[in-house]
XYZ file of C-alpha atoms in Angstrom:
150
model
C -38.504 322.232 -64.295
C -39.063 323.537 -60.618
C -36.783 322.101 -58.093
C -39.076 320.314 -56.237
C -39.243 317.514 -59.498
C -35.782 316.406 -59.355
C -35.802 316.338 -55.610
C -37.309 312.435 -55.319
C -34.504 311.491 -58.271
C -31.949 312.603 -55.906
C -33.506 311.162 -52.476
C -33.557 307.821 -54.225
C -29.828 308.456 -55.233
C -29.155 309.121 -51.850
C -31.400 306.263 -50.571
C -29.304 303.835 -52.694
C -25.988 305.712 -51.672
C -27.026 305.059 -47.339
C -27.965 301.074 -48.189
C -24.374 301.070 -49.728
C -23.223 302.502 -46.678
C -24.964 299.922 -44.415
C -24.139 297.223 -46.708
C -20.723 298.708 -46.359
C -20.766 298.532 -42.692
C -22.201 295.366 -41.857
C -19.001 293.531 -44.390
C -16.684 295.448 -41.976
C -18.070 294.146 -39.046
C -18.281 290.754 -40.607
C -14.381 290.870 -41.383
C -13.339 293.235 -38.377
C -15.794 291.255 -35.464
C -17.773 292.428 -32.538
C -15.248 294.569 -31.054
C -14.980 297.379 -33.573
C -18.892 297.407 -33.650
C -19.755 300.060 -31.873
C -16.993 302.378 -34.088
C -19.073 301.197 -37.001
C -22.242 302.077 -36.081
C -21.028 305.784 -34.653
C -19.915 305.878 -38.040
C -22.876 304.777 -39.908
C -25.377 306.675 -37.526
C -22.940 310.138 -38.159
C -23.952 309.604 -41.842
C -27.465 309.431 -40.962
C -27.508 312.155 -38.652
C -25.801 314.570 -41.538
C -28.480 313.263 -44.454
C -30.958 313.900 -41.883
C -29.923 317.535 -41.022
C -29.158 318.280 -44.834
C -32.775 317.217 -45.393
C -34.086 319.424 -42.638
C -32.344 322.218 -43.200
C -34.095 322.527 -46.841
C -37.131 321.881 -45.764
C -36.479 324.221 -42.988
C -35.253 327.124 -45.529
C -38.441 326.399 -48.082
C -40.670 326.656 -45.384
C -39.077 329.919 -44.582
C -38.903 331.216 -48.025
C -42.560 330.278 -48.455
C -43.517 332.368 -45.164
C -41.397 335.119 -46.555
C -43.541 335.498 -49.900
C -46.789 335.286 -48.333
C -45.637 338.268 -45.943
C -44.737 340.201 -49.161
C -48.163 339.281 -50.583
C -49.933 340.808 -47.437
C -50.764 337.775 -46.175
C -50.002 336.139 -42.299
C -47.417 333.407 -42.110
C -49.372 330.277 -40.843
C -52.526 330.717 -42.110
C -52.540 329.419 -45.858
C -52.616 325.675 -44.442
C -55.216 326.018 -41.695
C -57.422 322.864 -43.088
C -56.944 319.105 -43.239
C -53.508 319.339 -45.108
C -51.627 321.997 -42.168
C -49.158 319.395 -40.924
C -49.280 316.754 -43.628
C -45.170 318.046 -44.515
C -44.503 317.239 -40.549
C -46.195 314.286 -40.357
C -44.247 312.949 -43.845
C -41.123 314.343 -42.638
C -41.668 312.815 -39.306
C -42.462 309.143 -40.803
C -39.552 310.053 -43.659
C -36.809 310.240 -40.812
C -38.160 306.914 -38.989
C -37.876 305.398 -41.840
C -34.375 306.166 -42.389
C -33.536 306.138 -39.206
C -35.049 302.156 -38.959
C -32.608 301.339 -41.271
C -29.519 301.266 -38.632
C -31.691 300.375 -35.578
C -32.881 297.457 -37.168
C -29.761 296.431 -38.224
C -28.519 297.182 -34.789
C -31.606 295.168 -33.385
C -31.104 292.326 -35.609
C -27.092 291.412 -34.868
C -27.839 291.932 -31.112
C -30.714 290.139 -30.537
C -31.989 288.178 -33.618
C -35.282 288.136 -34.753
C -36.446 289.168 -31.331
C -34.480 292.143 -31.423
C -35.433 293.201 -34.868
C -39.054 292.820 -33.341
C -38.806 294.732 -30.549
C -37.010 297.217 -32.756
C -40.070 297.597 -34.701
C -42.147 297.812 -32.099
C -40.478 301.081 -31.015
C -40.640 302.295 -34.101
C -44.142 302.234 -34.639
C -44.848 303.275 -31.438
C -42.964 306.075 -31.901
C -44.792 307.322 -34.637
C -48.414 306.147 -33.397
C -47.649 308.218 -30.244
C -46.792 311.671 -32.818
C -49.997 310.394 -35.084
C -52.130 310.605 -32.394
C -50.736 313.964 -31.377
C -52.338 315.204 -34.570
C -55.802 313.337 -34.199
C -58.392 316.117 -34.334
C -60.059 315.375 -31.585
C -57.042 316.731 -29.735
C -56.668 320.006 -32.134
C -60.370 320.778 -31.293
C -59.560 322.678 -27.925
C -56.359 324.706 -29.419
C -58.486 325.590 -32.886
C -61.105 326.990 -29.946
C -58.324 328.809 -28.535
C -57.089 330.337 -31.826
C -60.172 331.643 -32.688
C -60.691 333.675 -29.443
């Protein structure tokens, strides 16, 4: 079984383990009140931040480890992926940490302003990520493939 297969088991484990944590959070700052707030969410946003860099720093050390074999092959690093798929693991990684991180800005969003908040939230959010989607549109990787090739 390669490593790679048990790796969604234990993201949804973790998943489960950061709503616990939120659901955790928002009960103390239902019994605590508003003024301990911002404690809890420093908290809750530390845990984040650590799941976050755990996650990138194995998919930072795979990448790494994959460069490293192709070298040994002969090959050159950063060619294999040169078609449609190059930056499909950025662009899922990208949308994979929004996604998590949307889970404490909306709650965020939501006590302090409502449903308005929550909707502006979500506004940023996907503006976030249509502004690094359209980074990647080809029309704006035509010039820098020209460039490569020269």
């Amino acid at each position: 079984m390669d490593a790679r297969d048990t790796e969604p088991r234990s993201s949804l484990v973790k998943d489960a383990e950061l709503k616990k944590e939120l659901d955790a959070t928002l009960h103390a700052r239902r019994e605590l009140g508003p003024e301990y707030e911002s404690a809890l969410v420093d908290s809750f946003l530390e845990k984040v931040e650590q799941r976050v860099d755990g996650s990138v720093d194995r998919r930072v050390r795979r990448q790494l480890a994959e460069q490293q074999m192709v070298v040994a092959r002969g090959g050159r690093p950063g060619r294999e992926g040169a078609g449609t798929d190059h930056h499909f693991g950025e662009r899922f990684g990208f949308a994979m940490v929004s996604l998590i991180l949307a889970i404490p800005l909306s709650a965020i969003g939501g006590v302090n302003g409502g449903l308005k908040g929550l909707f502006v939230t979500w506004c940023g959010i996907v503006a976030v990520n249509a502004v690094h989607a359209a980074h990647r549109w080809p029309w704006h990787l035509l010039p820098r493939r020209r460039r490569e090739e020269d």
